[in-house]
Amino acid sequence: MSAVPSSGERILVVGPSWVGDMVMAQSLLKTLRQRQPDCHIGVVAPGWSQPILERMEEVAEVATLDVTHGEFGWGTRRTLAKRLTGRFDRAIVLPRSWKSALVPFLARIPRRTGYTGEQRFGLLNERRTLDKTVLDQTVKRFVALGLPAGADLEALSVPRPRLRVDTENLAAVRDSLGLSSRPAIGMMPGAEYGPAKQWPLGHFRELAQRLVAEGFEVRVLGGPKDAEAGAVIAEGREGVHNLCGKTRLADAVDLLADCRQVVTNDSGLMHVAAAVGTRVQALYGSSSPRYTPPLTDKATIHTLALECSPCFQRTCPLGHTNCLVQLSPQRVLQAVLASRAELIGRS
């Protein structure tokens, strides 16, 4: 951890456990820095998220908390709390679970703010009521916790995430992966939440073939869990690179910044692409663009808005996933080409 400066409020943010939510949390960090330019911001976060947090200029230090999903991790939390004791003036807890509020409490941080949830009486001493009608997006809920209690949330200003790009790393990664100089389109077929958020692989494959014919290079990005999906999309297709599981998260940030556009499910990498300024073709099925939109002006939302969607289920309760199956590759191709024509017209 870095040394804490002697001036300015010292704020510890307990971050979320998903890539997309961690990116959106930067809107809160920007809000804190705008209100207090000399504040010192630390973030409690899983180790995997450090490459994302290192690309946020607002973050002064990362306190790694590595516990597996569903694990209580009492010893790990207590050890981290001891390291943080006496170092922060205020804590903001973004997750609404009971255990997420433990570290600031055990570290005896004087002010501990978060939303009421899971009986966190005592763990938090500034509990906020979550009005979902006003705070209708995840990012708004994060930002609101950085404002004083009683602030006018109807007029909430949400600064957009912006991740730093490492051009030297990008050059090295492009060379090591054997990528070409053709204009690139990123594809992200994964979605951690479940298959009801995933556009059919056959649609991705068809679109990839047609994009290559239009002169693009296609990069399929994702983690090791997405490697099989990437293989389906890229198999036998020259100009389509399956990079799933072959890059670090920091590499994915830079590769997405290098893409002209991305075609993506509602996923964490969608939010990364938006935060590096790449045009996003966002595919929504079981989820809603009203709740977790890509935070950029350069986004085209593809949703059929069927009567049964959004259902917010992991798997389609009706067994057909028509909200995504009926979203055709031709529609997305036309949007990609229209955006390319728009860019050419501006150049």
Short mmCIF file of C-alpha atoms in Angstrom, two decimals:
data_model
loop_
_atom_site.label_atom_id
_atom_site.label_comp_id
_atom_site.label_asym_id
_atom_site.label_seq_id
_atom_site.Cartn_x
_atom_site.Cartn_y
_atom_site.Cartn_z
CA MET A 1 0.00 0.00 0.00
CA SER A 2 1.11 3.54 -0.65
CA ALA A 3 1.70 6.09 2.08
CA VAL A 4 -1.33 8.10 3.14
CA PRO A 5 -0.95 11.89 2.64
CA SER A 6 -1.32 14.12 5.70
CA SER A 7 -3.98 16.40 4.16
CA GLY A 8 -7.40 15.66 2.76
CA GLU A 9 -10.06 13.20 3.84
CA ARG A 10 -9.04 9.55 3.68
CA ILE A 11 -11.85 7.52 2.11
CA LEU A 12 -12.04 3.74 1.82
CA VAL A 13 -14.46 2.34 -0.76
CA VAL A 14 -15.50 -1.32 -0.48
CA GLY A 15 -15.86 -2.23 -4.12
CA PRO A 16 -18.17 -4.68 -5.91
CA SER A 17 -17.22 -8.16 -7.11
CA TRP A 18 -18.08 -7.93 -10.83
CA VAL A 19 -16.01 -6.39 -13.64
CA GLY A 20 -18.81 -4.17 -14.94
CA ASP A 21 -19.78 -2.94 -11.49
CA MET A 22 -16.14 -2.16 -10.68
CA VAL A 23 -15.91 -0.03 -13.82
CA MET A 24 -19.14 1.78 -12.90
CA ALA A 25 -17.78 2.37 -9.40
CA GLN A 26 -15.32 4.81 -10.97
CA SER A 27 -18.23 7.23 -11.31
CA LEU A 28 -18.36 7.33 -7.51
CA LEU A 29 -14.60 7.79 -7.26
CA LYS A 30 -14.76 10.68 -9.74
CA THR A 31 -17.55 12.24 -7.70
CA LEU A 32 -15.49 12.02 -4.51
CA ARG A 33 -12.48 13.57 -6.22
CA GLN A 34 -14.58 16.37 -7.74
CA ARG A 35 -15.98 17.24 -4.32
CA GLN A 36 -12.62 16.92 -2.54
CA PRO A 37 -9.67 17.23 -4.94
CA ASP A 38 -7.17 16.48 -2.16
CA CYS A 39 -8.87 13.36 -0.81
CA HIS A 40 -7.05 10.03 -0.64
CA ILE A 41 -9.07 7.10 -2.01
CA GLY A 42 -8.41 3.47 -1.22
CA VAL A 43 -10.45 0.58 -2.58
CA VAL A 44 -11.08 -2.81 -1.00
CA ALA A 45 -11.44 -5.20 -3.90
CA PRO A 46 -10.75 -8.74 -5.14
CA GLY A 47 -7.27 -9.29 -6.52
CA TRP A 48 -8.53 -9.83 -10.06
CA SER A 49 -9.79 -6.23 -10.17
CA GLN A 50 -6.42 -4.59 -9.52
CA PRO A 51 -5.60 -4.20 -13.27
CA ILE A 52 -8.86 -2.26 -13.66
CA LEU A 53 -8.31 -0.10 -10.58
CA GLU A 54 -4.74 0.69 -11.65
CA ARG A 55 -6.20 2.31 -14.78
CA MET A 56 -8.28 4.74 -12.65
CA GLU A 57 -6.40 7.92 -11.82
CA GLU A 58 -8.60 8.51 -8.75
CA VAL A 59 -7.38 5.38 -6.92
CA ALA A 60 -4.43 5.93 -4.60
CA GLU A 61 -4.22 2.39 -3.23
CA VAL A 62 -5.85 -1.02 -3.50
CA ALA A 63 -6.44 -3.21 -0.45
CA THR A 64 -6.82 -6.72 -1.84
CA LEU A 65 -9.47 -8.96 -0.32
CA ASP A 66 -9.39 -12.40 -1.90
CA VAL A 67 -12.24 -14.58 -0.71
CA THR A 68 -14.08 -16.98 -2.99
CA HIS A 69 -17.71 -16.43 -3.90
CA GLY A 70 -19.88 -17.47 -0.97
CA GLU A 71 -16.90 -17.76 1.40
CA PHE A 72 -17.15 -15.87 4.68
CA GLY A 73 -13.39 -15.49 5.02
CA TRP A 74 -13.40 -14.26 8.61
CA GLY A 75 -9.63 -14.56 9.08
CA THR A 76 -8.86 -12.86 5.77
CA ARG A 77 -11.20 -9.97 6.53
CA ARG A 78 -9.86 -9.54 10.05
CA THR A 79 -6.25 -9.52 8.85
CA LEU A 80 -7.02 -6.85 6.26
CA ALA A 81 -8.93 -4.77 8.82
CA LYS A 82 -5.88 -4.74 11.11
CA ARG A 83 -3.77 -3.36 8.27
CA LEU A 84 -6.32 -0.60 7.64
CA THR A 85 -6.96 0.40 11.26
CA GLY A 86 -6.31 4.09 11.90
CA ARG A 87 -5.71 4.91 8.25
CA PHE A 88 -9.12 6.11 7.01
CA ASP A 89 -11.70 8.69 8.08
CA ARG A 90 -14.67 7.35 6.16
CA ALA A 91 -15.78 4.16 4.43
CA ILE A 92 -18.35 3.73 1.67
CA VAL A 93 -19.64 0.17 1.26
CA LEU A 94 -21.06 -0.47 -2.21
CA PRO A 95 -22.26 -4.10 -1.89
CA ARG A 96 -25.37 -4.58 0.23
CA SER A 97 -24.31 -7.81 1.92
CA TRP A 98 -23.61 -8.12 5.65
CA LYS A 99 -20.08 -9.44 5.25
CA SER A 100 -19.06 -6.62 2.88
CA ALA A 101 -19.37 -4.15 5.77
CA LEU A 102 -17.15 -6.16 8.13
CA VAL A 103 -13.73 -4.79 7.14
CA PRO A 104 -14.55 -1.09 7.76
CA PHE A 105 -16.23 -2.03 11.06
CA LEU A 106 -13.31 -4.16 12.26
CA ALA A 107 -10.89 -1.43 11.14
CA ARG A 108 -12.83 1.01 13.37
CA ILE A 109 -13.27 3.55 10.60
CA PRO A 110 -15.33 6.38 12.20
CA ARG A 111 -17.90 6.94 9.43
CA ARG A 112 -19.26 3.90 7.61
CA THR A 113 -21.85 4.57 4.90
CA GLY A 114 -23.94 2.17 2.85
CA TYR A 115 -27.49 1.15 2.01
CA THR A 116 -29.64 -0.65 4.52
CA GLY A 117 -29.46 -4.36 3.79
CA GLU A 118 -29.05 -7.72 5.52
CA GLN A 119 -29.46 -6.25 9.02
CA ARG A 120 -26.20 -4.27 9.00
CA PHE A 121 -27.11 -2.37 12.18
CA GLY A 122 -23.90 -1.44 13.98
CA LEU A 123 -21.66 -2.39 11.09
CA LEU A 124 -22.76 0.80 9.31
CA ASN A 125 -23.41 3.97 11.28
CA GLU A 126 -24.78 5.93 8.31
CA ARG A 127 -27.37 3.75 6.66
CA ARG A 128 -29.13 5.08 3.58
CA THR A 129 -32.53 4.03 2.27
CA LEU A 130 -32.39 2.95 -1.35
CA ASP A 131 -35.15 4.56 -3.41
CA LYS A 132 -35.12 2.43 -6.56
CA THR A 133 -37.55 4.73 -8.35
CA VAL A 134 -35.08 7.63 -8.18
CA LEU A 135 -31.86 5.60 -8.25
CA ASP A 136 -32.96 3.40 -11.15
CA GLN A 137 -29.45 2.49 -12.32
CA THR A 138 -26.58 0.72 -10.58
CA VAL A 139 -24.19 3.58 -11.29
CA LYS A 140 -26.58 6.14 -9.75
CA ARG A 141 -26.76 4.06 -6.57
CA PHE A 142 -23.00 4.08 -6.34
CA VAL A 143 -22.66 7.82 -6.94
CA ALA A 144 -25.39 8.72 -4.44
CA LEU A 145 -23.38 7.19 -1.59
CA GLY A 146 -20.67 9.78 -2.22
CA LEU A 147 -23.06 12.67 -1.65
CA PRO A 148 -24.21 14.06 1.71
CA ALA A 149 -27.30 12.51 3.26
CA GLY A 150 -30.36 14.41 2.06
CA ALA A 151 -28.78 15.53 -1.22
CA ASP A 152 -31.12 16.13 -4.16
CA LEU A 153 -30.88 12.82 -5.99
CA GLU A 154 -33.35 13.86 -8.67
CA ALA A 155 -30.62 16.11 -10.09
CA LEU A 156 -27.86 13.53 -9.72
CA SER A 157 -24.83 14.08 -11.96
CA VAL A 158 -23.03 10.89 -13.02
CA PRO A 159 -19.46 11.32 -14.29
CA ARG A 160 -18.58 8.64 -16.82
CA PRO A 161 -15.84 6.07 -16.23
CA ARG A 162 -12.63 6.56 -18.15
CA LEU A 163 -9.85 3.99 -18.00
CA ARG A 164 -6.28 4.83 -18.90
CA VAL A 165 -4.83 3.01 -21.92
CA ASP A 166 -1.24 1.74 -21.98
CA THR A 167 -0.07 2.17 -25.57
CA GLU A 168 3.26 0.41 -24.96
CA ASN A 169 1.51 -2.66 -23.57
CA LEU A 170 -0.93 -2.58 -26.49
CA ALA A 171 1.91 -2.68 -29.02
CA ALA A 172 3.55 -5.59 -27.22
CA VAL A 173 0.30 -7.55 -26.93
CA ARG A 174 -0.64 -7.03 -30.57
CA ASP A 175 2.77 -8.28 -31.61
CA SER A 176 2.72 -11.33 -29.32
CA LEU A 177 -0.76 -12.37 -30.49
CA GLY A 178 0.02 -11.89 -34.17
CA LEU A 179 -2.76 -9.37 -34.75
CA SER A 180 -2.96 -7.47 -38.02
CA SER A 181 -3.20 -3.77 -38.78
CA ARG A 182 -6.72 -4.13 -40.23
CA PRO A 183 -9.46 -2.20 -38.43
CA ALA A 184 -10.60 -4.43 -35.58
CA ILE A 185 -13.99 -5.36 -34.20
CA GLY A 186 -14.10 -6.85 -30.72
CA MET A 187 -16.60 -9.56 -29.84
CA MET A 188 -17.49 -10.51 -26.27
CA PRO A 189 -19.71 -13.62 -26.23
CA GLY A 190 -19.55 -14.18 -22.47
CA ALA A 191 -21.78 -12.98 -19.64
CA GLU A 192 -21.06 -14.18 -16.12
CA TYR A 193 -24.67 -13.90 -14.99
CA GLY A 194 -25.93 -16.66 -17.26
CA PRO A 195 -27.05 -17.85 -20.72
CA ALA A 196 -30.17 -15.65 -20.79
CA LYS A 197 -27.81 -12.71 -21.42
CA GLN A 198 -25.82 -14.42 -24.19
CA TRP A 199 -26.46 -13.87 -27.90
CA PRO A 200 -26.33 -17.24 -29.75
CA LEU A 201 -22.83 -18.33 -30.77
CA GLY A 202 -24.11 -19.06 -34.28
CA HIS A 203 -25.10 -15.39 -34.58
CA PHE A 204 -21.64 -14.26 -33.44
CA ARG A 205 -20.04 -16.68 -35.91
CA GLU A 206 -22.14 -15.49 -38.84
CA LEU A 207 -21.49 -11.86 -37.99
CA ALA A 208 -17.74 -12.49 -37.67
CA GLN A 209 -17.63 -14.06 -41.14
CA ARG A 210 -19.44 -11.11 -42.67
CA LEU A 211 -17.26 -8.56 -40.87
CA VAL A 212 -14.11 -10.22 -42.19
CA ALA A 213 -15.59 -9.98 -45.69
CA GLU A 214 -16.06 -6.25 -45.07
CA GLY A 215 -12.34 -5.85 -44.32
CA PHE A 216 -12.30 -6.08 -40.53
CA GLU A 217 -10.21 -8.19 -38.19
CA VAL A 218 -12.33 -9.79 -35.46
CA ARG A 219 -11.01 -10.28 -31.93
CA VAL A 220 -13.04 -12.52 -29.62
CA LEU A 221 -12.30 -11.50 -26.04
CA GLY A 222 -13.14 -13.10 -22.72
CA GLY A 223 -11.79 -15.19 -19.89
CA PRO A 224 -10.82 -18.87 -19.80
CA LYS A 225 -14.49 -19.81 -19.34
CA ASP A 226 -15.21 -18.25 -22.74
CA ALA A 227 -12.47 -20.11 -24.62
CA GLU A 228 -14.83 -22.76 -25.98
CA ALA A 229 -17.30 -20.14 -27.16
CA GLY A 230 -14.47 -18.24 -28.80
CA ALA A 231 -13.35 -21.42 -30.59
CA VAL A 232 -16.85 -21.89 -32.02
CA ILE A 233 -16.86 -18.34 -33.38
CA ALA A 234 -13.33 -18.45 -34.81
CA GLU A 235 -13.07 -22.03 -36.07
CA GLY A 236 -12.00 -22.13 -39.72
CA ARG A 237 -12.31 -18.37 -40.07
CA GLU A 238 -9.22 -16.51 -41.25
CA GLY A 239 -9.10 -13.07 -39.72
CA VAL A 240 -11.03 -14.12 -36.57
CA HIS A 241 -8.82 -14.44 -33.48
CA ASN A 242 -9.98 -16.35 -30.42
CA LEU A 243 -8.22 -14.49 -27.60
CA CYS A 244 -10.40 -15.83 -24.78
CA GLY A 245 -8.20 -16.89 -21.89
CA LYS A 246 -5.05 -15.75 -23.70
CA THR A 247 -4.88 -12.21 -22.30
CA ARG A 248 -4.68 -10.57 -18.93
CA LEU A 249 -7.44 -8.19 -17.91
CA ALA A 250 -5.06 -5.26 -18.43
CA ASP A 251 -4.36 -6.53 -21.96
CA ALA A 252 -8.10 -6.69 -22.68
CA VAL A 253 -8.44 -3.04 -21.66
CA ASP A 254 -5.83 -2.01 -24.20
CA LEU A 255 -7.06 -4.33 -26.97
CA LEU A 256 -10.61 -3.01 -26.58
CA ALA A 257 -9.33 0.56 -26.85
CA ASP A 258 -7.65 -0.46 -30.12
CA CYS A 259 -10.92 -1.78 -31.61
CA ARG A 260 -13.02 0.44 -33.85
CA GLN A 261 -16.21 -1.10 -32.40
CA VAL A 262 -17.28 -3.98 -30.19
CA VAL A 263 -20.27 -6.32 -30.37
CA THR A 264 -21.05 -7.48 -26.88
CA ASN A 265 -23.53 -9.01 -24.50
CA ASP A 266 -24.46 -7.04 -21.40
CA SER A 267 -21.22 -7.96 -19.62
CA GLY A 268 -18.29 -6.59 -17.70
CA LEU A 269 -16.17 -6.17 -20.82
CA MET A 270 -18.98 -4.11 -22.35
CA HIS A 271 -18.42 -1.55 -19.60
CA VAL A 272 -14.65 -1.72 -20.10
CA ALA A 273 -15.08 -1.00 -23.82
CA ALA A 274 -17.31 1.99 -23.04
CA ALA A 275 -14.77 3.30 -20.52
CA VAL A 276 -11.94 3.31 -23.09
CA GLY A 277 -14.03 5.20 -25.64
CA THR A 278 -14.75 2.41 -28.15
CA ARG A 279 -18.10 2.38 -29.96
CA VAL A 280 -20.34 -0.27 -28.43
CA GLN A 281 -22.96 -2.43 -30.13
CA ALA A 282 -24.71 -3.71 -27.00
CA LEU A 283 -26.98 -6.77 -27.08
CA TYR A 284 -29.68 -7.01 -24.42
CA GLY A 285 -31.95 -9.98 -23.76
CA SER A 286 -32.91 -10.86 -20.19
CA SER A 287 -31.43 -7.64 -18.78
CA SER A 288 -32.37 -4.02 -19.33
CA PRO A 289 -30.37 -1.16 -20.86
CA ARG A 290 -32.26 1.15 -18.52
CA TYR A 291 -30.61 -0.46 -15.48
CA THR A 292 -27.03 -1.16 -16.66
CA PRO A 293 -26.40 0.82 -19.86
CA PRO A 294 -22.93 1.32 -21.32
CA LEU A 295 -21.90 4.73 -19.97
CA THR A 296 -20.97 6.40 -23.23
CA ASP A 297 -22.49 8.44 -26.03
CA LYS A 298 -20.95 6.01 -28.50
CA ALA A 299 -23.34 3.11 -28.01
CA THR A 300 -26.08 1.48 -30.05
CA ILE A 301 -28.51 -0.58 -28.00
CA HIS A 302 -29.95 -3.71 -29.59
CA THR A 303 -33.02 -5.04 -27.80
CA LEU A 304 -36.26 -6.49 -29.09
CA ALA A 305 -38.24 -5.48 -25.98
CA LEU A 306 -40.41 -8.58 -26.17
CA GLU A 307 -43.34 -8.89 -23.82
CA CYS A 308 -41.42 -11.43 -21.73
CA SER A 309 -38.29 -9.32 -21.35
CA PRO A 310 -36.47 -8.13 -19.42
CA CYS A 311 -36.96 -11.05 -17.01
CA PHE A 312 -33.58 -10.70 -15.23
CA GLN A 313 -33.29 -14.49 -15.02
CA ARG A 314 -30.07 -16.49 -15.47
CA THR A 315 -31.79 -18.92 -17.84
CA CYS A 316 -34.85 -18.26 -19.96
CA PRO A 317 -37.93 -19.29 -17.92
CA LEU A 318 -39.76 -20.02 -21.20
CA GLY A 319 -36.94 -22.10 -22.63
CA HIS A 320 -36.50 -20.25 -25.94
CA THR A 321 -34.46 -17.05 -25.34
CA ASN A 322 -36.32 -15.41 -28.24
CA CYS A 323 -35.23 -12.01 -26.96
CA LEU A 324 -31.76 -12.86 -28.30
CA VAL A 325 -32.38 -15.60 -30.87
CA GLN A 326 -34.61 -13.30 -32.89
CA LEU A 327 -32.03 -10.49 -32.77
CA SER A 328 -30.45 -11.11 -36.17
CA PRO A 329 -26.79 -10.84 -37.20
CA GLN A 330 -27.94 -8.77 -40.19
CA ARG A 331 -29.35 -6.09 -37.90
CA VAL A 332 -26.10 -5.83 -35.96
CA LEU A 333 -24.00 -5.86 -39.15
CA GLN A 334 -26.00 -2.95 -40.54
CA ALA A 335 -25.41 -1.00 -37.34
CA VAL A 336 -21.65 -1.67 -37.45
CA LEU A 337 -21.42 -0.57 -41.08
CA ALA A 338 -23.54 2.52 -40.43
CA SER A 339 -21.22 3.52 -37.60
CA ARG A 340 -18.19 2.95 -39.84
CA ALA A 341 -19.73 5.17 -42.52
CA GLU A 342 -20.41 7.84 -39.91
CA LEU A 343 -16.77 7.76 -38.75
CA ILE A 344 -15.50 7.98 -42.33
CA GLY A 345 -17.81 10.91 -42.98
CA ARG A 346 -16.38 12.80 -40.00
CA SER A 347 -12.75 12.17 -40.94
#
